[in-house]
PDB file of C-alpha atoms in Angstrom:
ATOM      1  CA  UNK A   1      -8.125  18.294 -24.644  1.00  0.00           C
ATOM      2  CA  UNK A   2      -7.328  19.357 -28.448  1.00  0.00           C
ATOM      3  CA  UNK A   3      -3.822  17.975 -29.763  1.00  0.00           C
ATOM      4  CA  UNK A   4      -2.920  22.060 -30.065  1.00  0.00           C
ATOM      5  CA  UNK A   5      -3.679  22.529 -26.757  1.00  0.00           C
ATOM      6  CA  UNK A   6      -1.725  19.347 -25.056  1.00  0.00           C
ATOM      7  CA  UNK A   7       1.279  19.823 -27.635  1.00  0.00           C
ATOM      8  CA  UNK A   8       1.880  23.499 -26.094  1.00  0.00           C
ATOM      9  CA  UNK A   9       0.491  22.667 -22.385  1.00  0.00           C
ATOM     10  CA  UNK A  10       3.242  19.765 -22.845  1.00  0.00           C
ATOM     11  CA  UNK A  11       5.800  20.992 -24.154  1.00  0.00           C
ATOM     12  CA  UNK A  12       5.726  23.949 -21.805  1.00  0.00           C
ATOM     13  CA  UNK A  13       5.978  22.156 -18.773  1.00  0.00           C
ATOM     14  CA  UNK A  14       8.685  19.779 -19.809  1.00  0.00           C
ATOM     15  CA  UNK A  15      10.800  23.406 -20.211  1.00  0.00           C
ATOM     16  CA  UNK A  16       9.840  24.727 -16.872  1.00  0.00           C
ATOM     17  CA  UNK A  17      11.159  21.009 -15.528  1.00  0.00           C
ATOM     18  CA  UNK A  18      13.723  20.514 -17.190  1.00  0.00           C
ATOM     19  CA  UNK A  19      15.562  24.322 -16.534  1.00  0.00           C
ATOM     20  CA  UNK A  20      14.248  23.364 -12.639  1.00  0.00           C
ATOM     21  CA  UNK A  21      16.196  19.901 -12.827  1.00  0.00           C
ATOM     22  CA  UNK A  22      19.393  21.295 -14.555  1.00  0.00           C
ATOM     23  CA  UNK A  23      20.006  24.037 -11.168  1.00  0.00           C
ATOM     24  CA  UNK A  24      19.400  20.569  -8.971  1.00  0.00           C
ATOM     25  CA  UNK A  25      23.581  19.341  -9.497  1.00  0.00           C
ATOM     26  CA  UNK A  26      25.712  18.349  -6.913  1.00  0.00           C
ATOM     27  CA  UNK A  27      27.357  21.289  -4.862  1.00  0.00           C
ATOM     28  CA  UNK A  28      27.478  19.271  -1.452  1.00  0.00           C
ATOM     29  CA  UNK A  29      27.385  16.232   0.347  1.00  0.00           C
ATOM     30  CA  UNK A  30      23.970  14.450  -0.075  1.00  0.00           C
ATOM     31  CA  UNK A  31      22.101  15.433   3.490  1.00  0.00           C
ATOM     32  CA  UNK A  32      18.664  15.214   4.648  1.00  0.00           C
ATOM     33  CA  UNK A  33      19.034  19.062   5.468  1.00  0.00           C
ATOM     34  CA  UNK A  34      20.500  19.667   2.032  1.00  0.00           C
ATOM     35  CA  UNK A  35      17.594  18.195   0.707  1.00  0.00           C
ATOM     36  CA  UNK A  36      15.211  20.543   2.216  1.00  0.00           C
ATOM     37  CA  UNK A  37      16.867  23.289   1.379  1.00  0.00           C
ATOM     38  CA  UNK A  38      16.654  22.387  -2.843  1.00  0.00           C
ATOM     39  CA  UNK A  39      12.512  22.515  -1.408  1.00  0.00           C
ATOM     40  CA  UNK A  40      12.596  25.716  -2.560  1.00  0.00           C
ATOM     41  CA  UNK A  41      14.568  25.167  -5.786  1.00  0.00           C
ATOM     42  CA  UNK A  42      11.950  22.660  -6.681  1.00  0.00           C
ATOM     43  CA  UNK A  43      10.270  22.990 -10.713  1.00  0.00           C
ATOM     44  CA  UNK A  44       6.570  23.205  -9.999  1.00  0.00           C
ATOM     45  CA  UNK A  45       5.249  21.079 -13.237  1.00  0.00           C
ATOM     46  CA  UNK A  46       2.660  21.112 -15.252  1.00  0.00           C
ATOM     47  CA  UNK A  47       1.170  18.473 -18.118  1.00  0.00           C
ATOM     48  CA  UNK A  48       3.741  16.226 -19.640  1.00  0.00           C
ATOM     49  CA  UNK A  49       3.613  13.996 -22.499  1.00  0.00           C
ATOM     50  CA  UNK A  50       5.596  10.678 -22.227  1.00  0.00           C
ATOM     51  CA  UNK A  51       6.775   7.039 -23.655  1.00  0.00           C
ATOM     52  CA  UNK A  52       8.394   4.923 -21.337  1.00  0.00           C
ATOM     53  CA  UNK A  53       9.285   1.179 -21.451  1.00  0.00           C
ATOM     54  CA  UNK A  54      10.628  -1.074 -19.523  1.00  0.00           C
ATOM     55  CA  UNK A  55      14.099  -2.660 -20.673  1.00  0.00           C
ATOM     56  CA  UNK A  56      15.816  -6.473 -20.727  1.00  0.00           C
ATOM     57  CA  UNK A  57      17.001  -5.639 -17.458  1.00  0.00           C
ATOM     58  CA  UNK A  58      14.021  -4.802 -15.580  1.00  0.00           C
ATOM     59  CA  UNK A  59      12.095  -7.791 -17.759  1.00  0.00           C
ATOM     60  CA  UNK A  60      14.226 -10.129 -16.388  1.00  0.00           C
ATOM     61  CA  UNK A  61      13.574  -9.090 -12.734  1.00  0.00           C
ATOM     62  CA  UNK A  62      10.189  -9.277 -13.819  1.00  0.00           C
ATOM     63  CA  UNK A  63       9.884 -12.393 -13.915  1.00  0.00           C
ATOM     64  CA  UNK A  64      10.670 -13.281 -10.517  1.00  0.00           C
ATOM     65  CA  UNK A  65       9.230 -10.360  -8.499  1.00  0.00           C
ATOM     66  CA  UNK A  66       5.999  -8.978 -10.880  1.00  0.00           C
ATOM     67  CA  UNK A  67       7.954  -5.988 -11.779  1.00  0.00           C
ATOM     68  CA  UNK A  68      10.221  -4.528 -14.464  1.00  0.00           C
ATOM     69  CA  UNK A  69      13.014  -2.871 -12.030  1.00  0.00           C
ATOM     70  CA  UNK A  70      16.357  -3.009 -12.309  1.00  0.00           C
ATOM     71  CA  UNK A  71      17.815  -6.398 -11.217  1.00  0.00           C
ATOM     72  CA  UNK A  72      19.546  -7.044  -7.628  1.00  0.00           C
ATOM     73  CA  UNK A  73      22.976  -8.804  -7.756  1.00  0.00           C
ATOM     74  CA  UNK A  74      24.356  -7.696  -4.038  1.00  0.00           C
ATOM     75  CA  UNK A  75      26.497  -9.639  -1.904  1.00  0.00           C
ATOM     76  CA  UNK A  76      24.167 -12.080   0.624  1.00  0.00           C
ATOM     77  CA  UNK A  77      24.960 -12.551   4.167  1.00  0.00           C
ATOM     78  CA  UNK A  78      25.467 -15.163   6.073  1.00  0.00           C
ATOM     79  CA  UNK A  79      22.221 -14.336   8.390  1.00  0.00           C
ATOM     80  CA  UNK A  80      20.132 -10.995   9.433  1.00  0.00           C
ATOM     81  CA  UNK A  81      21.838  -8.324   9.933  1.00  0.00           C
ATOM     82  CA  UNK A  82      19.925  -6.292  12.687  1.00  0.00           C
ATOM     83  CA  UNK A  83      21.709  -3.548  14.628  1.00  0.00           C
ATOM     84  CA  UNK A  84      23.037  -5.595  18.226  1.00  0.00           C
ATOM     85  CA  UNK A  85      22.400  -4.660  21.679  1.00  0.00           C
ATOM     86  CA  UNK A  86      19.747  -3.032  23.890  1.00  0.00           C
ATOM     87  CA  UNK A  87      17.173  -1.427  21.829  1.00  0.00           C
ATOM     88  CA  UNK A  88      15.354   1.520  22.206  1.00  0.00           C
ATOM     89  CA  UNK A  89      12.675   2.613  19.680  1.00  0.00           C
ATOM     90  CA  UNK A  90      13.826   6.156  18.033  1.00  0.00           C
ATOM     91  CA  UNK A  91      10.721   8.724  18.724  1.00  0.00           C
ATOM     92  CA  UNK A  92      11.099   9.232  14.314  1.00  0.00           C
ATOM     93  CA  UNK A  93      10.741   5.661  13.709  1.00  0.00           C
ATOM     94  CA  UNK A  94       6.915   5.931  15.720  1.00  0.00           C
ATOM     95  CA  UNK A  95       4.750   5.399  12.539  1.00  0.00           C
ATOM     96  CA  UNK A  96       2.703   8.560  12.423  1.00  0.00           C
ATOM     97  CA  UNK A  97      -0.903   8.671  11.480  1.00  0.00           C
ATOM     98  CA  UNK A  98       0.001  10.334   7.833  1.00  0.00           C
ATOM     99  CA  UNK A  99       2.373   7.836   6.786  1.00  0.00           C
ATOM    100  CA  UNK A 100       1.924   6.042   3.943  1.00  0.00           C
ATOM    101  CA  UNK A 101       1.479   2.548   4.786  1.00  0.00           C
ATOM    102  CA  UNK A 102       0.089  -0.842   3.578  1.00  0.00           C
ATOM    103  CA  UNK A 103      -0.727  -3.776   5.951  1.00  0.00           C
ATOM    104  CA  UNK A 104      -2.415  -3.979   9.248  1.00  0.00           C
ATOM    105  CA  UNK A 105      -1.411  -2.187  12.439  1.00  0.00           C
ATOM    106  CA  UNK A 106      -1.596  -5.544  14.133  1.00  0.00           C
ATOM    107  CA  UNK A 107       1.195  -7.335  11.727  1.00  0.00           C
ATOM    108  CA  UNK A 108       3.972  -8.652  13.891  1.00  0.00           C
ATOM    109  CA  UNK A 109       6.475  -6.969  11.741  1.00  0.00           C
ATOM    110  CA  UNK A 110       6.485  -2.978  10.515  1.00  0.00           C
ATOM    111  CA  UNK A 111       9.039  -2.799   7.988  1.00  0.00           C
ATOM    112  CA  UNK A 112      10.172   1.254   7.552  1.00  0.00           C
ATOM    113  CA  UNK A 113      12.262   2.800   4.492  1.00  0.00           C
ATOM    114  CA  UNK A 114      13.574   6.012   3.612  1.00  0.00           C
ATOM    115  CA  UNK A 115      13.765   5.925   0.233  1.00  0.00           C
ATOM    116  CA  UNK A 116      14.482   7.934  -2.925  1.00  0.00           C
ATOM    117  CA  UNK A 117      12.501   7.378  -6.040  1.00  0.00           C
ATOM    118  CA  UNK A 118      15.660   7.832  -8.511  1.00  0.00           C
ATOM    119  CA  UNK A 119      18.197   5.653  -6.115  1.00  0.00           C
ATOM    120  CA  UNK A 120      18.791   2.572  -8.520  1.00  0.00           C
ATOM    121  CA  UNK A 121      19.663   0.837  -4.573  1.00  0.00           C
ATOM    122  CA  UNK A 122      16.303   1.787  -3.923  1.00  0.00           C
ATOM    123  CA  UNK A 123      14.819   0.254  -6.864  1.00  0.00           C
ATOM    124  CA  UNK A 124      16.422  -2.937  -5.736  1.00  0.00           C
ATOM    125  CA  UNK A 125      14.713  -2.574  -2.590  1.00  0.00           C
ATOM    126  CA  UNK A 126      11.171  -2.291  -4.201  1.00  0.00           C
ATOM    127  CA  UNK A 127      11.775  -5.530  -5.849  1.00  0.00           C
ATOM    128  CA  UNK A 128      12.568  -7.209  -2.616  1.00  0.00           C
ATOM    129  CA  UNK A 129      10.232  -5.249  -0.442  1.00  0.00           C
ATOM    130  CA  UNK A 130       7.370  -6.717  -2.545  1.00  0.00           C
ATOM    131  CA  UNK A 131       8.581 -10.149  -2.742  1.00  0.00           C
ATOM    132  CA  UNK A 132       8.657 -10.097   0.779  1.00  0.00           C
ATOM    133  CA  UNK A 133       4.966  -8.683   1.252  1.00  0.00           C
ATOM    134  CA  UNK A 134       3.882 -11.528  -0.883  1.00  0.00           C
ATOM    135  CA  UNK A 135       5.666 -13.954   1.659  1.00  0.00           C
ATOM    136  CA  UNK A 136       4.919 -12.178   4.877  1.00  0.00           C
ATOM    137  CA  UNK A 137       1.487 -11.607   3.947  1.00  0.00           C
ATOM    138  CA  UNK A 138      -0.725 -10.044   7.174  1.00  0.00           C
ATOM    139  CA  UNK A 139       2.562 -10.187   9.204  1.00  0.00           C
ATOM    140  CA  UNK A 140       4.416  -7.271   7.527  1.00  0.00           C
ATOM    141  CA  UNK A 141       3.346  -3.808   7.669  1.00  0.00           C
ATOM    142  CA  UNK A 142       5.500  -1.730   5.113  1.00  0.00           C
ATOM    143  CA  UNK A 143       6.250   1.901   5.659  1.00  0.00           C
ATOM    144  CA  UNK A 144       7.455   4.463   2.971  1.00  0.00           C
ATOM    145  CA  UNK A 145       9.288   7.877   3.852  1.00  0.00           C
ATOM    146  CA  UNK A 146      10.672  10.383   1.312  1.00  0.00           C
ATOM    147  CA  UNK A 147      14.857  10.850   1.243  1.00  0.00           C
ATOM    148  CA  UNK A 148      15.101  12.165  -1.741  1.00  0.00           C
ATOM    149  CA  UNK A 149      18.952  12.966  -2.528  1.00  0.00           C
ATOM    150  CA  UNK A 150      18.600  16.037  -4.405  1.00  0.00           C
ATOM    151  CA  UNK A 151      22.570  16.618  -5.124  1.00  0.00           C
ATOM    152  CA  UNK A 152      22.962  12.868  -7.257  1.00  0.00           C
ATOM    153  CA  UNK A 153      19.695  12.495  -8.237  1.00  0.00           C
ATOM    154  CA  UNK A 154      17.933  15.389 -10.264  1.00  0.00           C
ATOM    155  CA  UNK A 155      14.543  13.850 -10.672  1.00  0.00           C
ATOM    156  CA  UNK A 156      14.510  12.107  -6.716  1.00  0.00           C
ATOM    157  CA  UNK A 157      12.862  15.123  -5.506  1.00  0.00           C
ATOM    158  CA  UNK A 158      10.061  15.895  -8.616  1.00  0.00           C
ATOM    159  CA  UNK A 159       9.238  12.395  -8.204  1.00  0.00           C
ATOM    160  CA  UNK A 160       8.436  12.613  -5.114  1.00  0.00           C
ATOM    161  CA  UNK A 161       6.188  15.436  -5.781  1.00  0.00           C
ATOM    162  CA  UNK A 162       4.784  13.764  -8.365  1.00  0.00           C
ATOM    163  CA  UNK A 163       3.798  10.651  -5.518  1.00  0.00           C
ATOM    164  CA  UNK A 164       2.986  12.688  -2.946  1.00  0.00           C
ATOM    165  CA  UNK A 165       0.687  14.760  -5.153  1.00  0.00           C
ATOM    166  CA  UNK A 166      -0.948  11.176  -6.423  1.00  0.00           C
ATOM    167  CA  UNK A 167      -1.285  10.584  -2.743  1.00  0.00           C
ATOM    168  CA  UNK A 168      -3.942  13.409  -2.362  1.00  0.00           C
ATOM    169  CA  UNK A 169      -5.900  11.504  -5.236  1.00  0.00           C
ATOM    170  CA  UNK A 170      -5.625   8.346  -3.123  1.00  0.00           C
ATOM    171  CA  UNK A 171      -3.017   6.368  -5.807  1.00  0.00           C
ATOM    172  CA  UNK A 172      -0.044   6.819  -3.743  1.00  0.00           C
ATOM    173  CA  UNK A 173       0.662   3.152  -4.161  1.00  0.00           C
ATOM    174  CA  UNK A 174      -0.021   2.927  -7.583  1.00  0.00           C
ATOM    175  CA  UNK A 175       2.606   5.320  -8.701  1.00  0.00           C
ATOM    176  CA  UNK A 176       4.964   4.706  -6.211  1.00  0.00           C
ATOM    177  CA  UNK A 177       5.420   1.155  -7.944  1.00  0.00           C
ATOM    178  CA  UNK A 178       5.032   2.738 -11.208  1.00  0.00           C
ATOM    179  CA  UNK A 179       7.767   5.450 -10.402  1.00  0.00           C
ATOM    180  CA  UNK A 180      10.340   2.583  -9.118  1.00  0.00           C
ATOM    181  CA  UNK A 181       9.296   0.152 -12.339  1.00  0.00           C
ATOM    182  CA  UNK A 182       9.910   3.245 -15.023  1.00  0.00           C
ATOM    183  CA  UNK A 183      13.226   4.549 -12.954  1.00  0.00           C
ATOM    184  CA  UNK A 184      15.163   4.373 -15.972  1.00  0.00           C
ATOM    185  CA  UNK A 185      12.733   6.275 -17.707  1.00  0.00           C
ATOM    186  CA  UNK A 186      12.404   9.302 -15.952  1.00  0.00           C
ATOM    187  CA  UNK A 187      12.170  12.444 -17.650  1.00  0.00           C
ATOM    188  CA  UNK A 188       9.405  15.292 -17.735  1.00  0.00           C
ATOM    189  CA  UNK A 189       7.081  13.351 -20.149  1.00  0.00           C
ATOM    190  CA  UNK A 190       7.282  10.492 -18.249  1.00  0.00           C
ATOM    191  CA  UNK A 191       5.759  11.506 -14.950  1.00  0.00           C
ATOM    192  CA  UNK A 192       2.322  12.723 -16.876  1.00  0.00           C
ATOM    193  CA  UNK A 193       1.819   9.310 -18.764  1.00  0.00           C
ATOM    194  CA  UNK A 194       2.780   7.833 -15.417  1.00  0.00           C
ATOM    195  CA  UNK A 195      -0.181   9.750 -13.979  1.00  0.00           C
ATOM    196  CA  UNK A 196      -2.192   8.776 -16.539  1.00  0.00           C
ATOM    197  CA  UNK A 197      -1.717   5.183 -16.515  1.00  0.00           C
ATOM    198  CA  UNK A 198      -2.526   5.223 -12.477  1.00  0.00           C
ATOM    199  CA  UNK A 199      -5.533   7.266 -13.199  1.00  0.00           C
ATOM    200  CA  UNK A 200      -5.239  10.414 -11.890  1.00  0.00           C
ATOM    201  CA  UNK A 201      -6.971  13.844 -13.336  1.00  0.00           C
ATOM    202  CA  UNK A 202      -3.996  15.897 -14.737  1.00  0.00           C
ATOM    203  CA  UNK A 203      -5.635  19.018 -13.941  1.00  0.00           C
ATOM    204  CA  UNK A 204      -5.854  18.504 -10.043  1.00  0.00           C
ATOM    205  CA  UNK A 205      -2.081  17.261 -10.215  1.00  0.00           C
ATOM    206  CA  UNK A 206      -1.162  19.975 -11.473  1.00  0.00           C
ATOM    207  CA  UNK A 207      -2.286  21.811  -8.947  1.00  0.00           C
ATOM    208  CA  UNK A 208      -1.365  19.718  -6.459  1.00  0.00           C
ATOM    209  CA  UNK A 209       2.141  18.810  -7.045  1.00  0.00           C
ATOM    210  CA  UNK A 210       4.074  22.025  -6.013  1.00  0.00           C
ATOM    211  CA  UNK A 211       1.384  22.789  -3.753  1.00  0.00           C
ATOM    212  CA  UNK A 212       2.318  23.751   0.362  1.00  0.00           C
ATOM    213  CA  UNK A 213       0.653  20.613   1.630  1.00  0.00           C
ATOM    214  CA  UNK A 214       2.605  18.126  -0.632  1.00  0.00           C
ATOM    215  CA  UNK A 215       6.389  20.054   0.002  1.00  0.00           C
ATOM    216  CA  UNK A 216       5.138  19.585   3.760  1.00  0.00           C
ATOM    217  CA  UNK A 217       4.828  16.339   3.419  1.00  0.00           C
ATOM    218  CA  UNK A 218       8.486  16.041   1.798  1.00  0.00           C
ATOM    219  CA  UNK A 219       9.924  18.326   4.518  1.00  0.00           C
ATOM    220  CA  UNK A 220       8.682  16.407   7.304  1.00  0.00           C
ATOM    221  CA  UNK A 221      10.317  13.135   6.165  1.00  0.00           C
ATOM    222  CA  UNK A 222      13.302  15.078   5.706  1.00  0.00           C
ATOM    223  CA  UNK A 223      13.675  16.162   9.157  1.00  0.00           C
ATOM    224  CA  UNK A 224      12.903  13.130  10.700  1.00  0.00           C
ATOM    225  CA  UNK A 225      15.634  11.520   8.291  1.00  0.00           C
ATOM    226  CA  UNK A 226      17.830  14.402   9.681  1.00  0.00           C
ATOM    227  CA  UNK A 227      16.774  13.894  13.425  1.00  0.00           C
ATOM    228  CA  UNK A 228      17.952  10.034  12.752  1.00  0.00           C
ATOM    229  CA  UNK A 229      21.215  11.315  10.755  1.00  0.00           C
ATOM    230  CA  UNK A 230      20.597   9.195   7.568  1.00  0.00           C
ATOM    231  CA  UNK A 231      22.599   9.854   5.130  1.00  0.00           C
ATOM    232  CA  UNK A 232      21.799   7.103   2.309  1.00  0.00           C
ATOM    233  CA  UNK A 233      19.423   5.091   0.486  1.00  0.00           C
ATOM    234  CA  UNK A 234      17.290   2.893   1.179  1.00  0.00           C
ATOM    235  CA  UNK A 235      17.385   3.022   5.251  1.00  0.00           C
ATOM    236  CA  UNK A 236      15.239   0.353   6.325  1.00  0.00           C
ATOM    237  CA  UNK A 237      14.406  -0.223   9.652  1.00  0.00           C
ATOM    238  CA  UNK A 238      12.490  -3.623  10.681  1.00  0.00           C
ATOM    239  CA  UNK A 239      10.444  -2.959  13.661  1.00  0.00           C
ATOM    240  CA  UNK A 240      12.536  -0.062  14.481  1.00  0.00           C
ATOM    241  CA  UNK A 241      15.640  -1.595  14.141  1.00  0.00           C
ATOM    242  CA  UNK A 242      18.019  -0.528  11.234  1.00  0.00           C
ATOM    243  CA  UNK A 243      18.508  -3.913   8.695  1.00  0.00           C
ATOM    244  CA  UNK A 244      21.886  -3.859   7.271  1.00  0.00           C
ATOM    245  CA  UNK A 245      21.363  -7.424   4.997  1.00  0.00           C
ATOM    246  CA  UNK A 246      20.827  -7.943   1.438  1.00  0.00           C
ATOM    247  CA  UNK A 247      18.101  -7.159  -1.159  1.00  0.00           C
ATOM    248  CA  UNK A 248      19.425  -9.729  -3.203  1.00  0.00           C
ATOM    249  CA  UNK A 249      17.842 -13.480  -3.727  1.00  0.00           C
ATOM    250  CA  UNK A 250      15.288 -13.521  -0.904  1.00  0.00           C
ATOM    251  CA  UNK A 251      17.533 -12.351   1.524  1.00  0.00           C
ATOM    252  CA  UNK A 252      14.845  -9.353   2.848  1.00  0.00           C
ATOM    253  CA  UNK A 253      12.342 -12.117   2.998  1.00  0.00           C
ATOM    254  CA  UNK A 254      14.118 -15.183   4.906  1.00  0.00           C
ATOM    255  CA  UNK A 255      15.369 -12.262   7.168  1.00  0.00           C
ATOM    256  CA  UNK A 256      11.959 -10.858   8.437  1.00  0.00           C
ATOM    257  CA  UNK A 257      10.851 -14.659   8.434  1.00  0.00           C
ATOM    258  CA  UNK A 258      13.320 -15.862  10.771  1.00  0.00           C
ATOM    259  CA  UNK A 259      12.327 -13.071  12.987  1.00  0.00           C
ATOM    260  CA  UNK A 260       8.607 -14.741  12.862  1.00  0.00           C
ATOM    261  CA  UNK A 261       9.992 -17.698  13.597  1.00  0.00           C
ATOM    262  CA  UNK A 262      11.912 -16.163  16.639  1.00  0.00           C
ATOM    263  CA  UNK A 263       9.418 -14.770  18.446  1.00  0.00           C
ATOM    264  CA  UNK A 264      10.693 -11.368  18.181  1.00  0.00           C
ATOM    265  CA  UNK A 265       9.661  -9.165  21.200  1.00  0.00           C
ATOM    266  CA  UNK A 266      10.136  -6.189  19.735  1.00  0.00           C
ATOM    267  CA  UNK A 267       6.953  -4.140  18.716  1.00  0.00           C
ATOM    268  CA  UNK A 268       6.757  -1.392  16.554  1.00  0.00           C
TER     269      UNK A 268
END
C-alpha cells in the first residue's frame, strides 16, 4: 500500500470512528439490553494507523504476570468467595460450541467471564486470569463472553468488534491480550496497528468487523448476560458458580486451587 493511499484510507476511518464513538455517551444505566441496542449505533471501521505503548503502570504489572496492564491493588479476602447454597447450573452458563475458549473440555475447572475490553476492572482480571492459567495449567478451562458497557465505555463495544472480527482470522486470543495490554491506548489508530502486530490482513478486517456474523456474535453474549441479569464487569463464574473474591495478589489463583484441592463436585 502507497503512503498516499494509507494516509487517506487512515485518516478516513479514524473520522468515521471517532464521530461513531462520540454518539456512544452515557444516556442510561449500563444494561446488557442497552448494550444491544447501541448494536446498531456501532462505527463500522476501516484502516487505522496507530502508536501505542505501554506505561510505568502496566510495566510494573509486567513483571509479575507477562503483561503490561494496569496494576491490581483490590482488597483480598479472607477465603473464596463462591455464591452459598444449593447450586443449580444456569442454562447461559452451558459453554456453547462457539465460545471462545482455551483449555481442555476435560479440565476440572471452567472458569467463565463476561467481560468488557475498555473496563480497567476487567483489565485487572486479565492479569489474574493468566496468572492463574499458568498455575492451573490442564485443570482450568477459561471462557470469554462479550459485556461490553457501551454507556461508560466508548471504545468497549468497537473493541469488541475489532476481537470478534480477529476471531474469524483465527487470532482471537492474540488480540484479546493485546486489546487488554494497550487499554490505555485505545483510540482509532490503535486497533489497526493492534491488528497488525497479531497478524491479521487489514483488508479482510475490514470487512469483517461490522459485518452481520461478528454483531451476532456480540448480541448473543448480550442476551445471555441479560437472561443472567449482569449488570457489571468482569462477572466471573467458576464452574458455574459466580466468584465474588479478589483479582489482587494471587487471590483468583489460590481460590480455584483450593477448589482442586477440595474435590469440588461441581462440573461444568
Amino acid at each position: 500500500m502507497t503512503g498516499a493511499r494509507w494516509t487517506a484510507w487512515s485518516g478516513s476511518a479514524t473520522s468515521r470512528w471517532r464521530s461513531g464513538a462520540a454518539r456512544m455517551v452515557p444516556e442510561t444505566r449500563n444494561t446488557p439490553r442497552r448494550a444491544t441496542e447501541r448494536l446498531a449505533e456501532s462505527p463500522v471501521p476501516g484502516r487505522w494507523g496507530w502508536g501505542a505503548r505501554a506505561g510505568p503502570v502496566q510495566r510494573r504489572a509486567a513483571r509479575r504476570a507477562g503483561f503490561p496492564v494496569a496494576d491490581a491493588h483490590l482488597p483480598l479476602l479472607p477465603r473464596p468467595a463462591l455464591a452459598g447454597g444449593e447450586h443449580h447450573m444456569e442454562p447461559e452458563l452451558q459453554i456453547r460450541p462457539d465460545d471462545h475458549v482455551r483449555g481442555s473440555a476435560r479440565a476440572r475447572l471452567t472458569l467463565l467471564e463476561y467481560g468488557d475490553y475498555e473496563c480497567p476492572f476487567c483489565a485487572r482480571a486479565f492479569v489474574a486470569i493468566h496468572e492463574a492459567q499458568r498455575a492451573l495449567g490442564p485443570d482450568l478451562r477459561f471462557v470469554f463472553r462479550n459485556l461490553p458497557l457501551t454507556e461508560t465505555h466508548p471504545y468497549a463495544l468497537p473493541a469488541a468488534q475489532v476481537a470478534e472480527a480477529a476471531d474469524l482470522q483465527e487470532r482471537f486470543w492474540q488480540m484479546h491480550a493485546a486489546l487488554y495490554i494497550h487499554q490505555s491506548e485505545f483510540s482509532p489508530e490503535t486497533f489497526v496497528s493492534l491488528a497488525l502486530e497479531v497478524g491479521l490482513d487489514l483488508d479482510q478486517l475490514e470487512q469483517d468487523v461490522g459485518s452481520e456474523e461478528v454483531l451476532r456474535r456480540i448480541q448473543r453474549d448480550l442476551r445471555s448476560a441479560e437472561t443472567l441479569q449482569l449488570q457489571g464487569t468482569p462477572s466471573l463464574f467458576i464452574n458455574g458458580r459466580p466468584y465474588r473474591g479478589s483479582y489482587a495478589d494471587g487471590a483468583l489463583t489460590l481460590a480455584l486451587e483450593q477448589l482442586l484441592r477440595s474435590g469440588d463436585p461441581i462440573s461444568p
